[in-house]
């Protein structure tokens, strides 16, 4: 059963024009950060969202927990369209949906004790007395592995290692007992030696609290350890979705093939020199006509620059947006 479903969701950000540009043109231009995406996440599933920087992953994640409002489309959460919720309804919804930011240092107040930072999520929702919030925060510190809680509660963020700060970030996310958590590059800012501990923590929390995750990562090697399915984004669109093993062992879309070939221990079946995409990701203000990937695609042919491929079901639970399929 789907816990969350995106239906034809778009997020466009208006581009601020300089004074001279505004004299010559009145036409508005937009960064098409997310441009017509549809996907579902099943209850209890970990869906990975992968792609290069600028592909729209973080914008998608922020819309999923309604930190951002979509420009168009529906986001169905547990049977209800949350795309345009506001006010009290949105505040109550936020108890059920949480987001962990990529950089734990900048997402924690440097002057707030970490125990208070975790308890603050309860205060903002008007839950409990000060003492009750402290008690719950201490319990949460233990759950995320900052034990004994009494020795961590009063510490400031600068007194913690990167991995410990990431644990605080997860603590703040789970204290409200959410159902769905979006984690944005949760191990991008921690040492390699700590990565496995944070991924294990995520997995343990999932089991203990029955969580569903959207796991945002540009690092496909890491995503493989925690995700059930992977969706690949390119320039604001989803271009392939498949279960973890299929997409790593037999990626279909030429862009997915390129990403897989960039993993440090690549699948030897993929010919690396053919697979790596050429050049840089184009501007999301004026994406290429036809298939957005065609200027970089080693398999492009005439139709690709004219007609935009749609994401379609190719069997075995896989979908791909490419004229080759
Ligand atoms: Fe390449 Fe054409 Fe497929 Fe796009 S539609 S990925 S350009 S082959």
Short mmCIF file of C-alpha atoms and ligand atoms in Angstrom, two decimals:
data_model
loop_
_atom_site.label_atom_id
_atom_site.label_comp_id
_atom_site.label_asym_id
_atom_site.label_seq_id
_atom_site.Cartn_x
_atom_site.Cartn_y
_atom_site.Cartn_z
CA UNK A 1 0.00 0.00 0.00
CA UNK A 2 1.38 3.42 -1.00
CA UNK A 3 2.06 5.75 1.92
CA UNK A 4 2.89 8.66 -0.36
CA UNK A 5 2.22 9.28 -4.02
CA UNK A 6 3.40 12.13 -6.22
CA UNK A 7 1.05 12.81 -9.12
CA UNK A 8 2.40 15.03 -11.91
CA UNK A 9 4.19 17.28 -9.45
CA UNK A 10 6.08 20.39 -10.57
CA UNK A 11 8.11 22.96 -8.67
CA UNK A 12 9.20 26.06 -10.56
CA UNK A 13 11.17 28.88 -8.92
CA UNK A 14 10.97 32.34 -10.52
CA UNK A 15 14.32 33.74 -11.65
CA UNK A 16 15.14 37.20 -10.29
CA UNK A 17 16.03 39.48 -13.19
CA UNK A 18 18.56 42.28 -13.06
CA UNK A 19 17.46 45.87 -13.79
CA UNK A 20 18.80 45.86 -17.38
CA UNK A 21 17.22 42.49 -18.22
CA UNK A 22 13.85 43.64 -16.90
CA UNK A 23 13.97 46.65 -19.29
CA UNK A 24 14.37 44.37 -22.31
CA UNK A 25 11.99 41.57 -21.44
CA UNK A 26 8.85 41.29 -19.38
CA UNK A 27 8.72 37.55 -19.77
CA UNK A 28 9.16 35.64 -16.52
CA UNK A 29 11.65 32.80 -16.50
CA UNK A 30 11.67 29.88 -14.11
CA UNK A 31 14.08 27.31 -12.76
CA UNK A 32 12.17 24.10 -13.45
CA UNK A 33 13.60 22.30 -10.44
CA UNK A 34 11.03 19.51 -10.58
CA UNK A 35 9.07 19.10 -13.77
CA UNK A 36 6.16 16.69 -13.81
CA UNK A 37 7.14 13.72 -11.68
CA UNK A 38 4.97 10.84 -10.50
CA UNK A 39 6.04 8.05 -8.15
CA UNK A 40 4.91 6.18 -5.06
CA UNK A 41 6.58 5.01 -1.85
CA UNK A 42 5.07 1.97 -0.18
CA UNK A 43 4.56 1.82 3.57
CA UNK A 44 7.75 0.50 5.22
CA UNK A 45 9.81 0.96 2.06
CA UNK A 46 13.11 2.79 1.57
CA UNK A 47 13.06 4.55 -1.77
CA UNK A 48 16.38 5.97 -2.91
CA UNK A 49 16.37 9.15 -4.98
CA UNK A 50 19.62 9.50 -6.89
CA UNK A 51 21.12 11.78 -9.52
CA UNK A 52 23.68 14.53 -10.01
CA UNK A 53 23.54 17.88 -8.15
CA UNK A 54 20.82 20.02 -9.69
CA UNK A 55 18.63 17.07 -10.67
CA UNK A 56 15.80 18.08 -8.30
CA UNK A 57 16.27 15.47 -5.56
CA UNK A 58 16.28 17.82 -2.58
CA UNK A 59 13.37 19.89 -3.93
CA UNK A 60 11.40 16.65 -4.32
CA UNK A 61 12.23 15.62 -0.75
CA UNK A 62 11.23 18.99 0.65
CA UNK A 63 7.90 18.82 -1.15
CA UNK A 64 7.32 15.30 0.19
CA UNK A 65 7.30 16.66 3.76
CA UNK A 66 5.70 19.94 2.65
CA UNK A 67 8.64 22.16 3.53
CA UNK A 68 7.93 23.38 -0.01
CA UNK A 69 4.59 23.74 -1.73
CA UNK A 70 4.41 22.33 -5.25
CA UNK A 71 3.67 24.66 -8.16
CA UNK A 72 1.36 22.01 -9.65
CA UNK A 73 0.26 18.45 -9.00
CA UNK A 74 -0.95 16.34 -6.11
CA UNK A 75 0.94 14.75 -3.22
CA UNK A 76 -1.26 12.06 -1.74
CA UNK A 77 -0.19 11.13 1.78
CA UNK A 78 -2.11 8.33 3.48
CA UNK A 79 -5.06 8.96 1.16
CA UNK A 80 -5.16 12.76 1.46
CA UNK A 81 -3.82 15.42 -0.92
CA UNK A 82 -1.36 17.45 1.17
CA UNK A 83 -0.08 19.62 -1.70
CA UNK A 84 -1.95 22.72 -0.64
CA UNK A 85 -2.43 22.17 3.09
CA UNK A 86 -1.63 25.17 5.28
CA UNK A 87 -2.01 26.54 8.80
CA UNK A 88 -2.88 24.18 11.64
CA UNK A 89 -3.48 21.18 9.36
CA UNK A 90 0.03 21.48 7.97
CA UNK A 91 1.54 21.91 11.45
CA UNK A 92 -0.18 18.73 12.65
CA UNK A 93 0.91 16.87 9.52
CA UNK A 94 4.54 17.77 10.29
CA UNK A 95 4.42 15.46 13.31
CA UNK A 96 4.06 12.58 10.89
CA UNK A 97 6.61 13.71 8.29
CA UNK A 98 10.20 14.62 9.08
CA UNK A 99 13.25 15.78 7.13
CA UNK A 100 16.92 15.45 8.08
CA UNK A 101 19.20 18.03 6.51
CA UNK A 102 22.46 17.20 4.83
CA UNK A 103 24.79 19.24 7.04
CA UNK A 104 24.24 18.45 10.73
CA UNK A 105 26.49 21.33 11.82
CA UNK A 106 24.48 24.04 10.10
CA UNK A 107 21.14 22.46 11.00
CA UNK A 108 21.88 22.65 14.77
CA UNK A 109 21.85 25.88 16.76
CA UNK A 110 25.46 26.25 17.99
CA UNK A 111 24.26 27.81 21.27
CA UNK A 112 21.53 25.28 22.09
CA UNK A 113 22.27 22.19 24.18
CA UNK A 114 21.67 19.12 22.07
CA UNK A 115 19.11 17.70 24.51
CA UNK A 116 17.13 20.94 24.25
CA UNK A 117 17.49 20.91 20.46
CA UNK A 118 15.79 17.50 20.36
CA UNK A 119 13.13 18.52 22.91
CA UNK A 120 12.45 21.68 20.90
CA UNK A 121 10.64 19.66 18.23
CA UNK A 122 8.05 18.80 20.91
CA UNK A 123 7.86 22.40 22.15
CA UNK A 124 7.16 23.69 18.63
CA UNK A 125 4.25 21.26 18.40
CA UNK A 126 2.97 22.29 21.86
CA UNK A 127 3.54 18.79 23.27
CA UNK A 128 4.20 18.09 26.98
CA UNK A 129 5.58 20.08 29.90
CA UNK A 130 9.23 21.14 30.08
CA UNK A 131 10.01 18.15 32.31
CA UNK A 132 8.16 15.70 30.06
CA UNK A 133 9.98 17.04 27.02
CA UNK A 134 13.33 16.64 28.78
CA UNK A 135 12.46 13.06 29.70
CA UNK A 136 11.47 12.23 26.13
CA UNK A 137 14.59 13.90 24.79
CA UNK A 138 16.75 11.76 27.12
CA UNK A 139 14.97 8.62 25.92
CA UNK A 140 15.55 9.70 22.33
CA UNK A 141 19.26 10.33 22.96
CA UNK A 142 19.52 6.72 24.15
CA UNK A 143 17.60 5.45 21.09
CA UNK A 144 19.98 7.21 18.68
CA UNK A 145 23.01 5.83 20.52
CA UNK A 146 24.09 8.92 22.50
CA UNK A 147 24.33 7.06 25.76
CA UNK A 148 24.26 7.66 28.68
CA UNK A 149 21.86 10.48 27.81
CA UNK A 150 22.76 12.39 30.99
CA UNK A 151 26.32 12.87 29.74
CA UNK A 152 25.20 14.13 26.33
CA UNK A 153 22.12 16.25 27.10
CA UNK A 154 23.97 19.42 28.10
CA UNK A 155 26.64 19.33 25.42
CA UNK A 156 26.76 21.93 22.67
CA UNK A 157 27.06 20.84 19.02
CA UNK A 158 30.76 21.81 18.79
CA UNK A 159 31.49 19.26 21.54
CA UNK A 160 30.30 16.41 19.32
CA UNK A 161 31.88 14.58 16.39
CA UNK A 162 30.25 14.71 12.93
CA UNK A 163 28.69 11.28 13.44
CA UNK A 164 27.29 12.25 16.86
CA UNK A 165 25.78 15.43 15.39
CA UNK A 166 24.10 13.33 12.71
CA UNK A 167 22.64 11.17 15.51
CA UNK A 168 21.23 14.34 17.13
CA UNK A 169 19.65 15.26 13.79
CA UNK A 170 17.97 11.84 13.65
CA UNK A 171 16.92 12.23 17.29
CA UNK A 172 15.21 15.50 16.49
CA UNK A 173 13.44 13.84 13.56
CA UNK A 174 12.16 10.82 15.49
CA UNK A 175 11.11 12.37 18.80
CA UNK A 176 7.72 13.17 17.27
CA UNK A 177 7.33 9.49 16.31
CA UNK A 178 6.89 10.18 12.60
CA UNK A 179 5.80 7.64 9.98
CA UNK A 180 7.82 9.02 7.07
CA UNK A 181 11.33 10.51 7.08
CA UNK A 182 13.17 12.15 4.20
CA UNK A 183 16.94 11.96 4.73
CA UNK A 184 18.95 14.27 2.51
CA UNK A 185 22.47 12.91 1.97
CA UNK A 186 22.67 11.68 5.59
CA UNK A 187 26.25 10.43 5.33
CA UNK A 188 27.72 13.00 2.94
CA UNK A 189 29.32 15.02 5.76
CA UNK A 190 30.67 12.20 7.95
CA UNK A 191 33.92 10.23 7.78
CA UNK A 192 33.92 6.96 5.90
CA UNK A 193 34.47 5.10 9.18
CA UNK A 194 31.25 6.57 10.61
CA UNK A 195 29.12 6.03 7.49
CA UNK A 196 28.26 2.43 8.30
CA UNK A 197 27.23 3.37 11.86
CA UNK A 198 24.81 6.04 10.61
CA UNK A 199 23.35 3.70 7.98
CA UNK A 200 22.91 1.01 10.65
CA UNK A 201 21.21 3.57 12.89
CA UNK A 202 18.80 4.42 10.07
CA UNK A 203 18.01 0.74 9.55
CA UNK A 204 17.51 0.12 13.28
CA UNK A 205 15.21 3.13 13.62
CA UNK A 206 13.22 1.92 10.63
CA UNK A 207 12.62 -1.43 12.33
CA UNK A 208 11.94 -0.02 15.80
CA UNK A 209 9.64 2.79 14.71
CA UNK A 210 8.17 1.22 11.57
CA UNK A 211 9.45 4.07 9.40
CA UNK A 212 9.21 4.69 5.68
CA UNK A 213 12.16 6.57 4.15
CA UNK A 214 12.93 8.66 1.12
CA UNK A 215 16.73 8.41 0.99
CA UNK A 216 18.27 11.19 -1.10
CA UNK A 217 21.81 10.54 -2.25
CA UNK A 218 24.17 11.21 -5.11
CA UNK A 219 26.21 8.28 -3.78
CA UNK A 220 24.82 5.14 -5.38
CA UNK A 221 27.30 2.88 -3.62
CA UNK A 222 25.80 3.95 -0.28
CA UNK A 223 22.19 3.88 -1.47
CA UNK A 224 22.60 0.23 -2.39
CA UNK A 225 23.06 -0.69 1.29
CA UNK A 226 19.78 0.77 2.52
CA UNK A 227 17.26 1.13 -0.34
CA UNK A 228 14.60 -1.28 -1.54
CA UNK A 229 14.02 0.59 -4.80
CA UNK A 230 15.87 3.41 -6.55
CA UNK A 231 14.45 6.29 -8.61
CA UNK A 232 16.95 8.17 -10.77
CA UNK A 233 16.38 11.87 -11.45
CA UNK A 234 17.80 13.94 -14.26
CA UNK A 235 17.13 17.65 -14.75
CA UNK A 236 13.89 17.72 -12.77
CA UNK A 237 12.44 14.45 -14.04
CA UNK A 238 12.46 10.81 -12.99
CA UNK A 239 14.03 8.80 -15.78
CA UNK A 240 14.13 5.31 -14.28
CA UNK A 241 12.66 3.46 -11.29
CA UNK A 242 13.53 -0.12 -10.42
CA UNK A 243 14.18 -2.43 -7.52
CA UNK A 244 17.68 -2.16 -6.10
CA UNK A 245 19.22 -5.28 -7.62
CA UNK A 246 17.82 -4.69 -11.11
CA UNK A 247 19.03 -1.13 -11.35
CA UNK A 248 22.54 -1.93 -10.13
CA UNK A 249 22.96 -5.08 -12.15
CA UNK A 250 21.12 -4.08 -15.31
CA UNK A 251 20.42 -0.34 -15.57
CA UNK A 252 18.32 0.48 -18.65
CA UNK A 253 18.37 4.25 -19.17
CA UNK A 254 21.69 5.44 -20.66
CA UNK A 255 21.99 8.00 -17.84
CA UNK A 256 21.53 5.28 -15.20
CA UNK A 257 24.18 3.24 -16.99
CA UNK A 258 26.51 6.24 -16.72
CA UNK A 259 25.84 6.69 -13.01
CA UNK A 260 26.43 3.01 -12.30
CA UNK A 261 29.69 3.10 -14.21
CA UNK A 262 30.86 5.94 -11.95
CA UNK A 263 30.53 3.80 -8.82
CA UNK A 264 34.08 3.09 -7.56
CA UNK A 265 33.67 -0.68 -8.04
CA UNK A 266 31.69 -0.72 -11.26
CA UNK A 267 29.77 -3.60 -12.69
CA UNK A 268 32.34 -5.14 -15.06
CA UNK A 269 29.51 -5.88 -17.51
CA UNK A 270 29.20 -2.13 -18.16
CA UNK A 271 31.66 -0.74 -20.69
CA UNK A 272 32.79 2.34 -18.84
CA UNK A 273 34.11 4.33 -21.80
CA UNK A 274 30.76 4.05 -23.60
CA UNK A 275 28.70 4.71 -20.54
CA UNK A 276 29.95 7.88 -18.85
CA UNK A 277 27.72 10.85 -19.81
CA UNK A 278 29.46 13.65 -21.74
CA UNK A 279 29.62 17.24 -20.45
CA UNK A 280 27.69 19.03 -17.75
CA UNK A 281 24.06 18.90 -16.72
CA UNK A 282 22.22 21.65 -18.74
CA UNK A 283 20.39 24.60 -17.17
CA UNK A 284 17.00 23.81 -15.64
CA UNK A 285 15.82 27.25 -16.87
CA UNK A 286 15.95 26.16 -20.52
CA UNK A 287 16.13 22.38 -20.57
CA UNK A 288 16.88 20.77 -23.96
CA UNK A 289 13.92 19.90 -26.21
CA UNK A 290 12.95 16.28 -26.65
CA UNK A 291 14.77 14.00 -24.24
CA UNK A 292 16.54 16.25 -21.73
CA UNK A 293 19.50 13.91 -21.71
CA UNK A 294 20.01 13.86 -25.50
CA UNK A 295 22.97 16.34 -25.67
CA UNK A 296 24.93 14.00 -23.38
CA UNK A 297 23.56 10.64 -24.40
CA UNK A 298 25.88 8.21 -26.18
CA UNK A 299 22.83 6.39 -27.61
CA UNK A 300 20.90 9.46 -28.90
CA UNK A 301 19.23 9.24 -32.30
CA UNK A 302 17.05 11.59 -34.41
CA UNK A 303 13.82 11.18 -32.46
CA UNK A 304 15.53 12.02 -29.16
CA UNK A 305 15.94 15.76 -29.86
CA UNK A 306 12.31 16.12 -31.00
CA UNK A 307 10.09 14.00 -28.81
CA UNK A 308 10.16 13.86 -25.02
CA UNK A 309 10.09 10.28 -23.73
CA UNK A 310 7.61 9.50 -20.95
CA UNK A 311 8.27 7.27 -17.96
CA UNK A 312 6.63 3.98 -18.84
CA UNK A 313 6.23 0.58 -17.30
CA UNK A 314 8.60 -1.92 -18.92
CA UNK A 315 7.61 -4.90 -16.77
CA UNK A 316 8.99 -6.49 -13.59
CA UNK A 317 8.08 -3.37 -11.62
CA UNK A 318 10.48 -1.24 -13.65
CA UNK A 319 9.81 2.07 -15.40
CA UNK A 320 12.05 3.96 -17.79
CA UNK A 321 11.79 7.19 -19.82
CA UNK A 322 13.79 6.49 -22.99
CA UNK A 323 12.84 5.93 -26.65
CA UNK A 324 14.98 2.79 -26.68
CA UNK A 325 12.35 1.05 -24.50
FE1 LIG B 1 19.34 8.68 -24.98
FE2 LIG B 1 17.34 9.03 -26.69
FE3 LIG B 1 17.01 7.42 -24.59
FE4 LIG B 1 17.18 10.03 -24.26
S1 LIG B 1 15.56 8.94 -25.35
S2 LIG B 1 18.20 8.51 -23.07
S3 LIG B 1 18.65 10.61 -25.81
S4 LIG B 1 18.42 7.14 -26.30
#
